[in-house]
CSV table of C-alpha atoms in Angstrom, one decimal:
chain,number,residue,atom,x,y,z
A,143,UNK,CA,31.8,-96.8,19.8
A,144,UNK,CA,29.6,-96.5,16.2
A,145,UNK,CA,29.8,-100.5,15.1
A,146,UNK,CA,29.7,-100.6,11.0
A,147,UNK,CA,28.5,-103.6,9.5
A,148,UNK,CA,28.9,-104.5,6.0
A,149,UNK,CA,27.0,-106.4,4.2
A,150,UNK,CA,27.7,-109.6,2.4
A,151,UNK,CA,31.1,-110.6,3.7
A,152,UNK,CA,31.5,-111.9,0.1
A,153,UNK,CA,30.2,-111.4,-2.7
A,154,UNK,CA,30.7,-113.4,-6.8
A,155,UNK,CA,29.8,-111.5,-9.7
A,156,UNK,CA,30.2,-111.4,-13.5
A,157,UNK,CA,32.1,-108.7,-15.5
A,158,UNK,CA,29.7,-106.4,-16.2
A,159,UNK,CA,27.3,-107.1,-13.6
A,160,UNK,CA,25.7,-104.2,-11.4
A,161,UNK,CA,27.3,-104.8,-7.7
A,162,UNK,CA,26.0,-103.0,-4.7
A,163,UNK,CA,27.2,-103.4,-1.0
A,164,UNK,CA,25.7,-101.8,1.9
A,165,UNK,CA,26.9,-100.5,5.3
A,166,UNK,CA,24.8,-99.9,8.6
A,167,UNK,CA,26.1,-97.5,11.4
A,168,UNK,CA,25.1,-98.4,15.1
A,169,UNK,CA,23.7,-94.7,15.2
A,170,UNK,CA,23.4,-91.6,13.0
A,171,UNK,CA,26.6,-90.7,11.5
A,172,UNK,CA,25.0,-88.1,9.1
A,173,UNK,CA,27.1,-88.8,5.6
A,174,UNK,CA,30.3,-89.0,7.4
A,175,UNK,CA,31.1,-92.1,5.6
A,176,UNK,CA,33.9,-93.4,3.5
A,177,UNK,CA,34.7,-96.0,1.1
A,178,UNK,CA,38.0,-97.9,0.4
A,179,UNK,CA,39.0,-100.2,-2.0
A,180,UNK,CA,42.1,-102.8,-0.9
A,181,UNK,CA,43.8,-105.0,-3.2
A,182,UNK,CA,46.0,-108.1,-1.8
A,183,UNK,CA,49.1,-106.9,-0.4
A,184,UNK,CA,48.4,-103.4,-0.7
A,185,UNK,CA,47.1,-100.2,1.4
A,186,UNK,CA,43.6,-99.2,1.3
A,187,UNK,CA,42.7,-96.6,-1.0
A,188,UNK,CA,39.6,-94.1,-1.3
A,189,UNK,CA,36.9,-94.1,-3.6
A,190,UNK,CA,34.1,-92.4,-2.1
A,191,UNK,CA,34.2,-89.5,0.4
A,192,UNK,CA,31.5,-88.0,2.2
A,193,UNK,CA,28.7,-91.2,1.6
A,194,UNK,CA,28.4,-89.8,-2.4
A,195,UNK,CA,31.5,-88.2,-3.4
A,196,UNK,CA,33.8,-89.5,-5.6
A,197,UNK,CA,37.5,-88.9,-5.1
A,198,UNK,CA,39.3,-87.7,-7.4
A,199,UNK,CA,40.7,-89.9,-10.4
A,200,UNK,CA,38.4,-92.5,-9.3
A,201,UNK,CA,36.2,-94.1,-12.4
A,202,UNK,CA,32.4,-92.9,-12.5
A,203,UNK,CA,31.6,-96.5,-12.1
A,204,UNK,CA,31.9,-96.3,-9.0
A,205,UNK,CA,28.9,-94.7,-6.5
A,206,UNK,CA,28.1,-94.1,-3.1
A,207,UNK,CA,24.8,-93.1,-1.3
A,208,UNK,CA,22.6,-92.7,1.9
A,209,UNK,CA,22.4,-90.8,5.2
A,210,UNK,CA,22.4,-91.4,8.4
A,211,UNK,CA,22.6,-95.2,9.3
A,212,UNK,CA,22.1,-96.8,6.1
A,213,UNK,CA,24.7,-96.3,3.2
A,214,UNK,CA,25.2,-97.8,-0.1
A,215,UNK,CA,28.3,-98.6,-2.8
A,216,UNK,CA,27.7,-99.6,-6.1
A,217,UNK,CA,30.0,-100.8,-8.9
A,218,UNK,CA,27.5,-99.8,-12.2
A,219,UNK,CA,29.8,-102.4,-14.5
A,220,UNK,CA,32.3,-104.4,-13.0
A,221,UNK,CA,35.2,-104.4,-14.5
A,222,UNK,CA,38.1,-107.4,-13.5
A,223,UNK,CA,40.4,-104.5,-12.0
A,224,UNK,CA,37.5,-103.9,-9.1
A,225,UNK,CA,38.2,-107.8,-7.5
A,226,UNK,CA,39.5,-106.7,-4.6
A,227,UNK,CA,37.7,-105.8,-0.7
A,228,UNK,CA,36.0,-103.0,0.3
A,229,UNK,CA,35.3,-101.3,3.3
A,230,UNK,CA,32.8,-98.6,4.9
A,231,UNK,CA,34.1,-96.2,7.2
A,232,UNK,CA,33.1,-93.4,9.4
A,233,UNK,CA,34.1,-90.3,10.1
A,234,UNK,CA,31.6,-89.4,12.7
A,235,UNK,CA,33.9,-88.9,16.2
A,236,UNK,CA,36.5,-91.4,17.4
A,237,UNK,CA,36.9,-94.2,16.9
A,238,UNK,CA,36.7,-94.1,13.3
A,239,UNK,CA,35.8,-97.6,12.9
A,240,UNK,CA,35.6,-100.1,9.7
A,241,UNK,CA,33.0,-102.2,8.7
A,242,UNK,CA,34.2,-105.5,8.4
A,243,UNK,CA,34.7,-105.6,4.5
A,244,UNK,CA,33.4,-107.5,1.6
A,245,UNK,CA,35.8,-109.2,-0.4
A,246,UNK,CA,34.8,-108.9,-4.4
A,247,UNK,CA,35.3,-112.4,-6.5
A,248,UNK,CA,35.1,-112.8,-10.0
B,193,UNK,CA,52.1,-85.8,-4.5
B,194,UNK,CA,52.2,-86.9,-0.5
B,195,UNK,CA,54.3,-89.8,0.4
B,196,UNK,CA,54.7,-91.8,3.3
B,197,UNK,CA,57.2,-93.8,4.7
B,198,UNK,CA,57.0,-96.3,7.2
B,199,UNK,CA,60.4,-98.0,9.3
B,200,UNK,CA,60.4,-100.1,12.1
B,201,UNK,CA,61.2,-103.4,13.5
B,202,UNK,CA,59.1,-106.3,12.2
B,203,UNK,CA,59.4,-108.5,15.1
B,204,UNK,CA,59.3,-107.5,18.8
B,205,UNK,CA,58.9,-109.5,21.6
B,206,UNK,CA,56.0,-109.9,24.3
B,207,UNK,CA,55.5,-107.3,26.5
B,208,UNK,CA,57.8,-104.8,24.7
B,209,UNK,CA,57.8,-101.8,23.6
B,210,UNK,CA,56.5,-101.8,19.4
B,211,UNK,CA,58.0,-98.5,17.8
B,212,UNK,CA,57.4,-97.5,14.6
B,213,UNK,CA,57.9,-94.2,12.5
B,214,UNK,CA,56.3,-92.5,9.3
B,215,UNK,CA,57.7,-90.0,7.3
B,216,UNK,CA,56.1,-87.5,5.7
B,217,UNK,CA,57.3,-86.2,2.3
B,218,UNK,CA,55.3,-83.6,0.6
B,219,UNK,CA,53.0,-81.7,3.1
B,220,UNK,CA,53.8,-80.8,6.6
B,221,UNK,CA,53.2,-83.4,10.1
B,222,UNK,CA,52.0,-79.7,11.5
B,223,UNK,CA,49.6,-78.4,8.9
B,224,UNK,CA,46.7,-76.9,9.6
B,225,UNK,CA,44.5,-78.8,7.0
B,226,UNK,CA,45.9,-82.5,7.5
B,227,UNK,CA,45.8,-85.1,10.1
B,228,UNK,CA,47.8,-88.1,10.9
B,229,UNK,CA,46.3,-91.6,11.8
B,230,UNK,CA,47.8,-94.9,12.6
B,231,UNK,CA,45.4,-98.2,11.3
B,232,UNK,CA,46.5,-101.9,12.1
B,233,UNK,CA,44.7,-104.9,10.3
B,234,UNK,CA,44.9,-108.6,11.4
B,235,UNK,CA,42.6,-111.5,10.1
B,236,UNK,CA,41.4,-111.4,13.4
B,237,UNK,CA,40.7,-107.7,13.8
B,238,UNK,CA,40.4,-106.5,10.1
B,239,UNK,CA,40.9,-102.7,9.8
B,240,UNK,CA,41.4,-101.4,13.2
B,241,UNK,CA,42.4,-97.5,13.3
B,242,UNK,CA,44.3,-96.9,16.3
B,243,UNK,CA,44.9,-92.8,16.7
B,244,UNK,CA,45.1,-89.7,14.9
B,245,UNK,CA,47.7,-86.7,15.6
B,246,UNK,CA,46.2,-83.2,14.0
B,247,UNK,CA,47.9,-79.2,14.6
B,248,UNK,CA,44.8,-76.5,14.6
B,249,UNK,CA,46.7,-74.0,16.4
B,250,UNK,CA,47.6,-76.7,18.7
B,251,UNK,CA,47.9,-80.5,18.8
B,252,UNK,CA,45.2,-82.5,19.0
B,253,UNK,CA,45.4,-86.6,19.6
B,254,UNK,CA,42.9,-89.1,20.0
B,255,UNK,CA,43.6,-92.5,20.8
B,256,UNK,CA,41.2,-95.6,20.2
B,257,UNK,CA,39.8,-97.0,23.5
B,258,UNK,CA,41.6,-100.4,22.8
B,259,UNK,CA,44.8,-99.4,23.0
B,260,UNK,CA,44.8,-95.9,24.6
B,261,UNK,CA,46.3,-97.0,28.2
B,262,UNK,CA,49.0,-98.4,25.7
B,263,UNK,CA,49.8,-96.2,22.8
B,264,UNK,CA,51.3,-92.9,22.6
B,265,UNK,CA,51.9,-91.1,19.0
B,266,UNK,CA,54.4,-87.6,18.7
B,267,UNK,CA,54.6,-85.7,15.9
B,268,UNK,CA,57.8,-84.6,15.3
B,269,UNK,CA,58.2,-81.4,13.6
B,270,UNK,CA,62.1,-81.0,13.5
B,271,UNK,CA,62.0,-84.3,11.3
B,272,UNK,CA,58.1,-84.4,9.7
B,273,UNK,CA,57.3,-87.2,10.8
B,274,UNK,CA,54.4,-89.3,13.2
B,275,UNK,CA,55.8,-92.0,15.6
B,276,UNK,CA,54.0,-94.5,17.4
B,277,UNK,CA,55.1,-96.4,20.8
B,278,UNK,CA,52.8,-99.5,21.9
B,279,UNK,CA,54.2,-101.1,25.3
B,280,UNK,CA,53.3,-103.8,26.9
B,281,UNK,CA,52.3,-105.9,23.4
B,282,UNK,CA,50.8,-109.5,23.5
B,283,UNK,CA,50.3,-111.8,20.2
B,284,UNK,CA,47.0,-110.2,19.9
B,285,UNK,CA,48.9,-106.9,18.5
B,286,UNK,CA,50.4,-109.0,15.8
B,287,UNK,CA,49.0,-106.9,12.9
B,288,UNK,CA,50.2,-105.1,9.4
B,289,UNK,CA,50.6,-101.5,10.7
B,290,UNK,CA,50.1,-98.3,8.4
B,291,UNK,CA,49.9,-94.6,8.6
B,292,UNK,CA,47.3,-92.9,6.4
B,293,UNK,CA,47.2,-89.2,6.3
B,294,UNK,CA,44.9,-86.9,4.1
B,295,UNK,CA,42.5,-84.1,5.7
B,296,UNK,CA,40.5,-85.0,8.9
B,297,UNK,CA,38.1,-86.9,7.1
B,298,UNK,CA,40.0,-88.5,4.1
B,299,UNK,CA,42.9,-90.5,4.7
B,300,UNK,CA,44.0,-90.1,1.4
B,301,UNK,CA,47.8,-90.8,1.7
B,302,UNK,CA,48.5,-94.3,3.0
B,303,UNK,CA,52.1,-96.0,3.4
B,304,UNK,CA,53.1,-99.3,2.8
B,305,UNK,CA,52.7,-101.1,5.4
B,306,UNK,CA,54.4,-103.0,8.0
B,307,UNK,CA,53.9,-106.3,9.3
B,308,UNK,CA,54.9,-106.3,13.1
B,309,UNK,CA,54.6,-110.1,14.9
B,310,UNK,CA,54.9,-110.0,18.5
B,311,UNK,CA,56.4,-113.3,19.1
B,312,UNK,CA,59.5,-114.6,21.2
């Protein structure tokens, strides 16, 4: 199985402040990589498809990048609606593992 | 706008059967340009997807290692919906269960969750 792992677990920030998470695969997984956001109590939800590609109706605040093993997501301004946790996610071959998330504090 | 709709029991007891069903409102459980996944989370697990249920033609099903000697998921055409049957469950299955659907590498569509505890 590909193994994701985030990176931090946690993470404290200002509004306004640049945030940036990253992700490593276990092996190459090209840029079959998503990102989801999850607030409490709720179901994940997109935001990046495809290691750089934003889904549709998602702000431009929000950016993915790399290839390969080594992925990044970055909140450019962070607003108090993005506290929530966030998780990588491949797409590579089954099992579609997560990474093990990174919870987003104010 | 894609909607599903989860139902089930919320408690079963060890070493049962867990069953739980998701409707699909909005695009079809047989299309050829969606797929069907089940994903469990649990403190002690976090996000754990469990199997996905596609039609190209004809059906395709993969199952996560972890539970693949337990699970079985049907797609049910006459009714549009995805069920899936865990047997033989222990504590350790105790978990928020959702369907997510979307294309085969966005699950786009998500229900709401259901927490099943496997407790006697």
């Amino acid at each position: 199985d590909i193994q994701m792992t985030q990176s931090p677990s946690s993470l404290s920030a200002s509004v306004g402040d640049r945030v940036t998470i990253t992700c490593q695969a276990s092996q190459d997984i090209t840029n079959y990589l998503n990102w989801y956001q999850q607030k409490p109590g709720k179901a994940p939800n997109v935001l990046i498809y495809g290691a750089s590609n934003l889904e549709a109706g998602v702000p431009s605040r929000f950016s993915g990048g790399g290839f390969g093993t080594y992925f990044t997501f970055t909140i450019s301004s962070l607003q108090p609606e993005d506290i929530a946790t966030y998780y990588c996610q491949h797409y590579d071959s089954p099992p579609y593992t997560f990474g093990q998330g990174t919870k987003l504090e104010i | 706008q894609v909607q599903l709709q989860q139902s089930g029991p919320g408690l079963v007891k060890p070493s049962q059967t867990l069953s739980l069903t998701c409707a699909i409102f909005g695009d079809s459980v047989s299309s050829n340009s969606a797929a069907w996944n089940w994903i469990r989370q649990s403190p002690s697990r976090g996000l754990e997807w469990l199997a996905r249920a596609y039609y190209r033609s004809k059906w395709y099903i993969d199952y996560a290692v972890s539970v693949k000697s337990r699970m079985t998921i049907n797609p049910d055409t006459s009714k549009n919906q995805l069920s899936l049957h865990l047997n033989s469950v222990t504590p350790d299955d105790t978990a928020v269960y959702y369907c997510a659907g979307g294309s085969k590498v966005i699950m786009a569509y998500w229900g709401q969750g259901i927490l099943v505890t496997v407790s006697s």
